[in-house]
XYZ file of C-alpha atoms in Angstrom:
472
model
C 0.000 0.000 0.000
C 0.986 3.399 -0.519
C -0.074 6.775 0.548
C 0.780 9.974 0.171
C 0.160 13.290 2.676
C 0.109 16.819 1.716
C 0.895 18.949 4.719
C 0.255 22.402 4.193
C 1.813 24.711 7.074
C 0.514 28.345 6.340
C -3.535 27.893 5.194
C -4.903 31.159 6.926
C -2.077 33.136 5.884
C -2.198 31.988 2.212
C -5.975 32.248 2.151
C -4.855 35.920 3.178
C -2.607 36.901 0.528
C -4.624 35.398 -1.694
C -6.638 38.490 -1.479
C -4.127 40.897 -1.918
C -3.620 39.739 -5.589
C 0.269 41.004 -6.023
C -0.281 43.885 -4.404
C 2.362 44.778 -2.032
C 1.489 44.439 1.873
C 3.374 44.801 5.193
C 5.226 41.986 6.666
C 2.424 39.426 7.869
C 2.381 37.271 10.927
C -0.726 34.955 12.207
C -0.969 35.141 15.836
C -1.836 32.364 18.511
C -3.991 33.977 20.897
C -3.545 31.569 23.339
C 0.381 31.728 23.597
C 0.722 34.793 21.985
C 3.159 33.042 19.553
C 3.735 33.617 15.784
C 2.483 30.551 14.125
C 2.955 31.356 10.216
C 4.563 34.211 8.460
C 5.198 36.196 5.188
C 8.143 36.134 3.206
C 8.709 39.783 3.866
C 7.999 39.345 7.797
C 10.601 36.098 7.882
C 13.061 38.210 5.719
C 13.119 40.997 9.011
C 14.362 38.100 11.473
C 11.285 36.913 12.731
C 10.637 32.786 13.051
C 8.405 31.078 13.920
C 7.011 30.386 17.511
C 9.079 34.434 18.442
C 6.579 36.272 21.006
C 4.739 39.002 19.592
C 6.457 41.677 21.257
C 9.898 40.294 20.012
C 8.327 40.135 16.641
C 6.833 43.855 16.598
C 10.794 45.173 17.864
C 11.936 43.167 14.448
C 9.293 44.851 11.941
C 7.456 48.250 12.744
C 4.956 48.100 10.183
C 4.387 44.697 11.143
C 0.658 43.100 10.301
C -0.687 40.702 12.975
C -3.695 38.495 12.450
C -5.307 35.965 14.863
C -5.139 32.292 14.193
C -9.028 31.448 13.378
C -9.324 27.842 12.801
C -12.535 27.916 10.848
C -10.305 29.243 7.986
C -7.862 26.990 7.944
C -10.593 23.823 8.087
C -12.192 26.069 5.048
C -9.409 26.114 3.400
C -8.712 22.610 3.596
C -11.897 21.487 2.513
C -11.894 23.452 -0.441
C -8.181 22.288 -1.097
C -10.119 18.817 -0.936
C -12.858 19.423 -3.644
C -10.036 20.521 -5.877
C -8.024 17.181 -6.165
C -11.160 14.968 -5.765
C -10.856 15.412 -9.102
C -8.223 13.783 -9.913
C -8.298 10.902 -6.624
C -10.798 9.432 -5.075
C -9.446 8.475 -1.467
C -8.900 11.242 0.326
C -8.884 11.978 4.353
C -8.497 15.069 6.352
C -5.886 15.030 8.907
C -6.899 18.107 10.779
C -5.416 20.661 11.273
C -3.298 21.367 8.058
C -3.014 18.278 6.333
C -4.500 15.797 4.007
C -3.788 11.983 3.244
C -4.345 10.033 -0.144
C -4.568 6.623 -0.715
C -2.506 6.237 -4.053
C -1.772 3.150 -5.104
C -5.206 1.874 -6.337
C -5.018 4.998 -8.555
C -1.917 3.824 -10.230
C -3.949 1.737 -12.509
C -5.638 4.466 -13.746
C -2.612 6.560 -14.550
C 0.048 4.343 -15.179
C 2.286 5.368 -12.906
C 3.282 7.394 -9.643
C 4.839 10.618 -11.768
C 2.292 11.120 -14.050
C -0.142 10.666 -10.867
C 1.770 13.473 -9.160
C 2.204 15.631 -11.805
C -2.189 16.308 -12.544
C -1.958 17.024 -8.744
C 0.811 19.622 -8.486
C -1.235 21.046 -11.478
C -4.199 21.175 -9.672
C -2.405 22.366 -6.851
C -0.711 25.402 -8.664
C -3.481 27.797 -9.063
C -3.993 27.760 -5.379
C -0.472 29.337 -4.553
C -0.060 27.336 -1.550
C 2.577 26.380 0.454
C 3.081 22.712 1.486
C 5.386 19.720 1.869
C 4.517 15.929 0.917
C 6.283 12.946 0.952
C 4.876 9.134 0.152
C 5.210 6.706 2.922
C 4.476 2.744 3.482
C 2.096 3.934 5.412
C -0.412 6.960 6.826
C 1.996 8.016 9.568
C 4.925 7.549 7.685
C 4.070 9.592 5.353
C 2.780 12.175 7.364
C 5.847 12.713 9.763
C 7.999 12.758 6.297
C 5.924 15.516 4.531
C 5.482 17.439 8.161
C 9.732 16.968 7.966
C 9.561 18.189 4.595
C 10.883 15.539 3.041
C 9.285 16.402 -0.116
C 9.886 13.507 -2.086
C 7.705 10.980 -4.143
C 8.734 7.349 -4.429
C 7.245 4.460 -4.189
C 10.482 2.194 -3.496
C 9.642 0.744 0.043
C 12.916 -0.067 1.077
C 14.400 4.059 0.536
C 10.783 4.887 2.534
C 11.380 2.490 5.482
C 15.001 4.045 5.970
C 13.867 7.679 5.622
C 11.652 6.994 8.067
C 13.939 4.788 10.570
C 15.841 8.279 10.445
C 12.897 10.371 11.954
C 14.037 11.855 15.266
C 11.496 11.057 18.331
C 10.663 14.661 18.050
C 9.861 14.496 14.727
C 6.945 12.187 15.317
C 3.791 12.355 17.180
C 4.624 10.892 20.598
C 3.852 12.838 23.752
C 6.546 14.546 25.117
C 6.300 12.517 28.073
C 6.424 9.189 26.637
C 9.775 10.930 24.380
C 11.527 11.393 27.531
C 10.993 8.062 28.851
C 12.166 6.426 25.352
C 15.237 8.678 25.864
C 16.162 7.570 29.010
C 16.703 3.803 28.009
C 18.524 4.791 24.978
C 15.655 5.678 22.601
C 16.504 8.400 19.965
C 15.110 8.012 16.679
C 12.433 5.836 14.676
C 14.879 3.071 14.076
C 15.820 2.417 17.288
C 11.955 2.203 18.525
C 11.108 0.011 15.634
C 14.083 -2.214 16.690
C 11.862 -2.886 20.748
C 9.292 -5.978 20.093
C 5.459 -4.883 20.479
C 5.717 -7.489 23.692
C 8.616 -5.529 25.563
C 6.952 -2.391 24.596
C 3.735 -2.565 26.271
C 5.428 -4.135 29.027
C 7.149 -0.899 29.574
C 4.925 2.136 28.233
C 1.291 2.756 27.800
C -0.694 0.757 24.938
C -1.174 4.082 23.081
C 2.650 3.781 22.035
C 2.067 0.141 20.560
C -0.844 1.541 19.068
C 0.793 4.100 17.354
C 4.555 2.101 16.629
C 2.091 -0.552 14.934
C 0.585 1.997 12.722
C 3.155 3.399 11.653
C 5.279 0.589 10.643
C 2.026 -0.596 8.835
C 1.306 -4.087 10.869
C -1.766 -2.166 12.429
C -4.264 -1.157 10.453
C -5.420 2.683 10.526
C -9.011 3.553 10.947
C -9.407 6.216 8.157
C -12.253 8.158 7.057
C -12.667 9.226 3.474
C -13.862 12.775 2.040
C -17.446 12.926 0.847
C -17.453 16.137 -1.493
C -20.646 18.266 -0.203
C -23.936 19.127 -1.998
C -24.117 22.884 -0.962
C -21.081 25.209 -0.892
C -20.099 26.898 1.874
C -17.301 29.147 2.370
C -16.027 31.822 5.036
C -13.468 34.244 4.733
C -11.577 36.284 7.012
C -11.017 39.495 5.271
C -7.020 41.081 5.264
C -8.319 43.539 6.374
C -11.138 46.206 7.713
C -13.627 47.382 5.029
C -16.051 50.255 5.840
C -16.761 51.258 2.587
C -19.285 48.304 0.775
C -17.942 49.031 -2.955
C -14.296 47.661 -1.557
C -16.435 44.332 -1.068
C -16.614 43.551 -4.263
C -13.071 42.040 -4.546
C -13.289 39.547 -1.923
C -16.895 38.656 -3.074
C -15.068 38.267 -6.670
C -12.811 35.843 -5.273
C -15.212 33.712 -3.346
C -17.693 33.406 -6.206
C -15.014 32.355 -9.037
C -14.221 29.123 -6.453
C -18.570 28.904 -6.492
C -17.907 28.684 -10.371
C -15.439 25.883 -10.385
C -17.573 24.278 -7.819
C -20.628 24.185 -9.531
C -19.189 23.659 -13.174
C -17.692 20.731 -12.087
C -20.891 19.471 -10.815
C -22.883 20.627 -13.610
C -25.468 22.773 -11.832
C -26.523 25.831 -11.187
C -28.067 27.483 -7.969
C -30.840 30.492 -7.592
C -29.739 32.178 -4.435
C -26.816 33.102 -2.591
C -27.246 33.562 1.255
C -24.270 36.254 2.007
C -23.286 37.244 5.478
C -21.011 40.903 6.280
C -19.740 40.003 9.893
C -19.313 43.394 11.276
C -17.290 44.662 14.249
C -19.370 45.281 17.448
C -22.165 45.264 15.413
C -24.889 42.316 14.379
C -23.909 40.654 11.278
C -25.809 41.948 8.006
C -27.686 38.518 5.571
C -28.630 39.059 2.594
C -30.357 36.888 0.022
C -29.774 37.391 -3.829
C -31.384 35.560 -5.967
C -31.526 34.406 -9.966
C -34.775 33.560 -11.526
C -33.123 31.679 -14.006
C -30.554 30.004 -12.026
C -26.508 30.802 -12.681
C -22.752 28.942 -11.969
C -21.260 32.031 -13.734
C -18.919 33.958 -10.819
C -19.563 36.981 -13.821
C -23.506 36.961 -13.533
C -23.501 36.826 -9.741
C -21.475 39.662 -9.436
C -23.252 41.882 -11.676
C -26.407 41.437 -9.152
C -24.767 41.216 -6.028
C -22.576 44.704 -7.295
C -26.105 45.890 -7.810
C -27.479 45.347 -4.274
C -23.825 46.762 -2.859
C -24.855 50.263 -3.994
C -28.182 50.041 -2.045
C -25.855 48.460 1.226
C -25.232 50.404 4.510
C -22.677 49.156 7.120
C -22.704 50.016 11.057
C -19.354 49.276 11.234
C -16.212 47.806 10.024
C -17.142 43.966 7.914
C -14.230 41.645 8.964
C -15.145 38.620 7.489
C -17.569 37.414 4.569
C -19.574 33.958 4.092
C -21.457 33.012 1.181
C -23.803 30.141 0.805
C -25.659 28.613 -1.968
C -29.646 27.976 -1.640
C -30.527 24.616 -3.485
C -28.869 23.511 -6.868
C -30.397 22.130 -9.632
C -28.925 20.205 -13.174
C -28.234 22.084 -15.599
C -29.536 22.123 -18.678
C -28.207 23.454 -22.148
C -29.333 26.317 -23.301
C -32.918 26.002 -25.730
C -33.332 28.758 -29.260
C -34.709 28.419 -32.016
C -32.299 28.013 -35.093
C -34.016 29.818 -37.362
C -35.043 33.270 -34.523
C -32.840 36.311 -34.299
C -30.137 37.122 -32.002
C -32.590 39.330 -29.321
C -29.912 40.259 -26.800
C -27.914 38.631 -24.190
C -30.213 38.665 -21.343
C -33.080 36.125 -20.879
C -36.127 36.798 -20.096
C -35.270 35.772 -16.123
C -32.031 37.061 -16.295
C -33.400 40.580 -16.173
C -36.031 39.754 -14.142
C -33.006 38.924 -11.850
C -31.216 42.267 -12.222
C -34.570 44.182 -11.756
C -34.925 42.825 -8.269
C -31.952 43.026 -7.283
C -31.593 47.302 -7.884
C -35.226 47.775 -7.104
C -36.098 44.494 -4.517
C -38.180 41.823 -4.983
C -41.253 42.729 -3.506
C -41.064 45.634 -6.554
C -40.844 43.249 -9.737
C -44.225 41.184 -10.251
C -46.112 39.353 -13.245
C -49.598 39.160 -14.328
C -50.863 35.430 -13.626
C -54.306 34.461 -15.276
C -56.712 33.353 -12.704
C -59.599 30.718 -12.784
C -61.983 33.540 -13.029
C -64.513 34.634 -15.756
C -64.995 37.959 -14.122
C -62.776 40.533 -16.310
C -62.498 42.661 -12.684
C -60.845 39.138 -11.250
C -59.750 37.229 -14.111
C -55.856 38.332 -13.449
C -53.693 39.425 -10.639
C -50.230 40.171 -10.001
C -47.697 38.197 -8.447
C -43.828 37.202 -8.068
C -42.408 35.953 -11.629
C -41.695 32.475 -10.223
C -45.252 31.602 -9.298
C -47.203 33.884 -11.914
C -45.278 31.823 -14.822
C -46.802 28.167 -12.183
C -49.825 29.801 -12.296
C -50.023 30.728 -15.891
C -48.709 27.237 -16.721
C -51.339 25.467 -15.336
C -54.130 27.393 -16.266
C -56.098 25.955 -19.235
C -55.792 27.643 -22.495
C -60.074 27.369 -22.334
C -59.981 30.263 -19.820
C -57.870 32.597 -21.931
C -60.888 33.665 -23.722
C -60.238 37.247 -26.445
C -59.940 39.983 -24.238
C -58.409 43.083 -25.017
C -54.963 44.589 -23.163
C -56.672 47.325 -22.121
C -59.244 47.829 -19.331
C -61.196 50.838 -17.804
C -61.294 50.063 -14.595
C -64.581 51.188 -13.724
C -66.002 50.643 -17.291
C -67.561 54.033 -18.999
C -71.137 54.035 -20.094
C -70.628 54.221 -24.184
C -71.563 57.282 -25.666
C -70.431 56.795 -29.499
C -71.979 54.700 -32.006
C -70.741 51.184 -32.727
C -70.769 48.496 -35.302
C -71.422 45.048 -33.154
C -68.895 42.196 -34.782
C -69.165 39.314 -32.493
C -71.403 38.235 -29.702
C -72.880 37.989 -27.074
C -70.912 36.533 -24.820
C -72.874 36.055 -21.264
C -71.546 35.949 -18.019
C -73.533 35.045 -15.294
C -71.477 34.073 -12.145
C -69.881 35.717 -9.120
C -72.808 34.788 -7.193
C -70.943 33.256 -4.309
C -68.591 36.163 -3.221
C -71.641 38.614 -3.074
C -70.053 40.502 -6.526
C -72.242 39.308 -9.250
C -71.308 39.921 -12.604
C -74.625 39.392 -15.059
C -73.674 41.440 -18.409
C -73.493 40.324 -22.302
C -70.436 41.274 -24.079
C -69.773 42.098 -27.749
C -66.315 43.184 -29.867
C -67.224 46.030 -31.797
C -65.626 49.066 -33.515
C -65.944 52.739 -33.915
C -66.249 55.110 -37.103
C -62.443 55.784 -36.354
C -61.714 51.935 -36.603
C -61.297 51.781 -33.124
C -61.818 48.067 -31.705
C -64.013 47.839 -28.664
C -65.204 45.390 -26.235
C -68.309 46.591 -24.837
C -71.390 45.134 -22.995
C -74.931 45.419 -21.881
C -76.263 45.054 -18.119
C -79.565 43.862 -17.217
C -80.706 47.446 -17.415
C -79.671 47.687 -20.893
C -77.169 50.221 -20.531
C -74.022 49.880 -22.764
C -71.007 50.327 -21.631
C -67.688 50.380 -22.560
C -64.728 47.821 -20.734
C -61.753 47.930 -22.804
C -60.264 48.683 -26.166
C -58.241 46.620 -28.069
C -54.288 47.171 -29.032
């Protein structure tokens, strides 16, 4: 068996400059709030002296202009997954090893791409457009390869005998032992990998807790290892810690760019496409703002999504400072190719829902309705106006029976007619409403004026004529 891990050392802070696009920022450092340690760094922040574990005050003497951020683990788990949907890709087996790393199961892909360089090389291309930093290594087993790639070995080989001596050349401290249990090895002679793997399991438990036989026997691969394999999720998630304070809602737009383009590659590669986006502005000292945009017709585009969601930023007012951003999909749906008609004009690039979409979103969507055909023979009740969604259900099911000629026009209350008028069709009688108390008892003819003018016009049980509407 063979496995390789992927141990990747500085998520938050690459997540962080991923923002910054080239642009030049201070020297960076993410901060352990707990010990008040530097846990990963810039270039330019290691290039003033500073290293890793330094106190922050130590640090802050080194670099004035010195950026700190505090270690959130949410990002880094983010990060990870998303790191995850990215080479499911390409392998199937995949495990999280929390906090920074991930394990592969590699060998039962060989078979599918011949062999362990070719393998490696669709995953560093994968892995390129990320600009991350990480180590990996292949081992004999999960732990072997894991305390390689945390040693930065960074090496891929699948010859057993050169991975069983690289890792019968791990220091004690290089592994995953508790400190206590190290110094007890050390005291009977104990200093690296080799010399633990050289102690029987029998004289070992004798000696030390279980958890060490445990953990010797998974390593050198006579134990198995419980491991749980990656699932890729339905909805996408993602939070981001922004680099730093915005308090003006048009400098949104860039991070919001850069989550939605990973929402593309997400849904492309699921072929679907989503009609909301549940977006959260966490705010200092402040409650966090939600919003909801939505697309009638349903988009994967990052391009579309940020045409409506830079029309709702205009309209957006912040309380304070926004932090961090999270954005959400509603529920997905397959998506289907495109339908025109071969032989129909180009009519412009927008769809009928796609406007309807960027309508509500500058002017809201209790502002943007349809007229839906109701189940009604009274012209006063026939239609009425509601969302586009369920005016086009309501339309659909209606039967074409009940879309009897009416003209576009109504006078709303009708006129009594005081012109003369050729009668060209009818009656038509309506007798109903009697339920509701609003009786409607009237017969209706299409006729026209001397002008030309087309009428629709009726006659009450008083014979009065009047006139209802006029047709386009």
């Amino acid at each position: 068996m063979l496995w390789l891990y992927l141990h990747f050392p500085n998520l938050q802070l690459d997540a962080l400059l991923a923002q910054a696009q080239g642009e030049e920022i201070a020297p960076l450092v993410v901060l352990d709030q707990h010990s008040h340690n530097i846990v990963q760094l810039s270039a330019k922040a290691a290039a003033t002296g500073i290293t890793l574990n330094m106190g922050l005050g130590t640090a802050a003497a080194l670099a004035q202009d010195l950026q700190v951020v505090p270690y959130v683990p949410r990002i880094t788990e983010d990060k990870l997954h998303e790191i995850a949907e990215v080479l499911y890709l390409s392998t199937s087996d995949i495990s999280f090893f929390a906090p920074q790393g991930l394990l592969l199961r590699i060998h039962n892909m060989l078979r599918l791409y011949g062999d362990l360089s070719t393998y490696w090389q669709v995953l560093k291309n994968q892995l390129a457009p990320l600009k991350l930093t990480y180590h990996y290594a292949t081992g004999h087993s999960p732990l072997a390869a894991n305390i390689l790639a945390k040693k930065g070995w960074n090496t891929i080989s699948d010859d057993f005998e050169l991975l069983r001596r690289s890792i019968a050349q791990c220091q004690l401290s290089e592994t995953d032992i508790a400190p206590k249990t190290q110094q007890q090895l050390m005291r009977v002679g104990v200093r690296n990998v080799q010399d633990l793997l050289r102690i029987s399991f029998a004289d070992m438990a004798k000696r030390f807790d279980i958890s060490l036989v445990n953990y010797l026997g998974r390593l050198s691969g006579e134990f198995k290892h419980p491991i749980e394999f990656y699932h890729p999720p339905e909805v996408f998630k993602r939070y981001m810690e922004l680099l730093f304070d915005v308090d003006n809602s048009q400098f949104l737009q860039g991070p919001l760019g850069h989550v939605l383009k990973v929402l593309e590659q997400f849904l492309k590669l699921r072929d679907r496409l989503t009609q909301s986006l549940i977006i959260q502005f966490y705010q200092r000292d402040h409650e966090h703002i939600e919003w909801t945009v939505g697309s009638q017709q349903g988009e994967y585009l990052a391009s579309r999504w940020h045409a409506l969601i830079a029309i709702k930023l205009e309209q957006l007012k912040l309380d304070s400072a926004v932090y961090a951003i999270s954005l959400t999909t509603g529920k997905t749906q397959i998506r289907s190719p495109d339908k025109g008609d071969l032989f129909s004009a180009k009519k412009g690039s927008l769809s009928r829902l796609q406007l309807v979409s960027l309508l509500q979103a500058k002017l809201g969507e209790q502002a943007v309705v349809s007229p839906a055909i109701n189940n009604d023979f009274r012209p006063e009740h026939a239609a009425s106006y509601h969302s586009p969604a369920v005016a086009k259900e309501l339309n659909h099911d209606m039967s074409p029976m009940l879309q009897a000629m009416r003209p576009s026009f109504l006078l709303s209350p009708p006129q009594p007619l005081r012109e003369k008028v050729t009668v060209l069709y009818g009656p038509e009688r309506l007798n109903t409403g009697w339920w509701d108390s609003r009786p409607v008892i009237r017969d209706y003819y299409i006729a026209h004026n001397e002008q030309g003018q087309w009428y629709w016009v009726f006659k009450g049980p008083d014979g009065d004529w009047h006139l209802h509407g006029v047709f386009s």
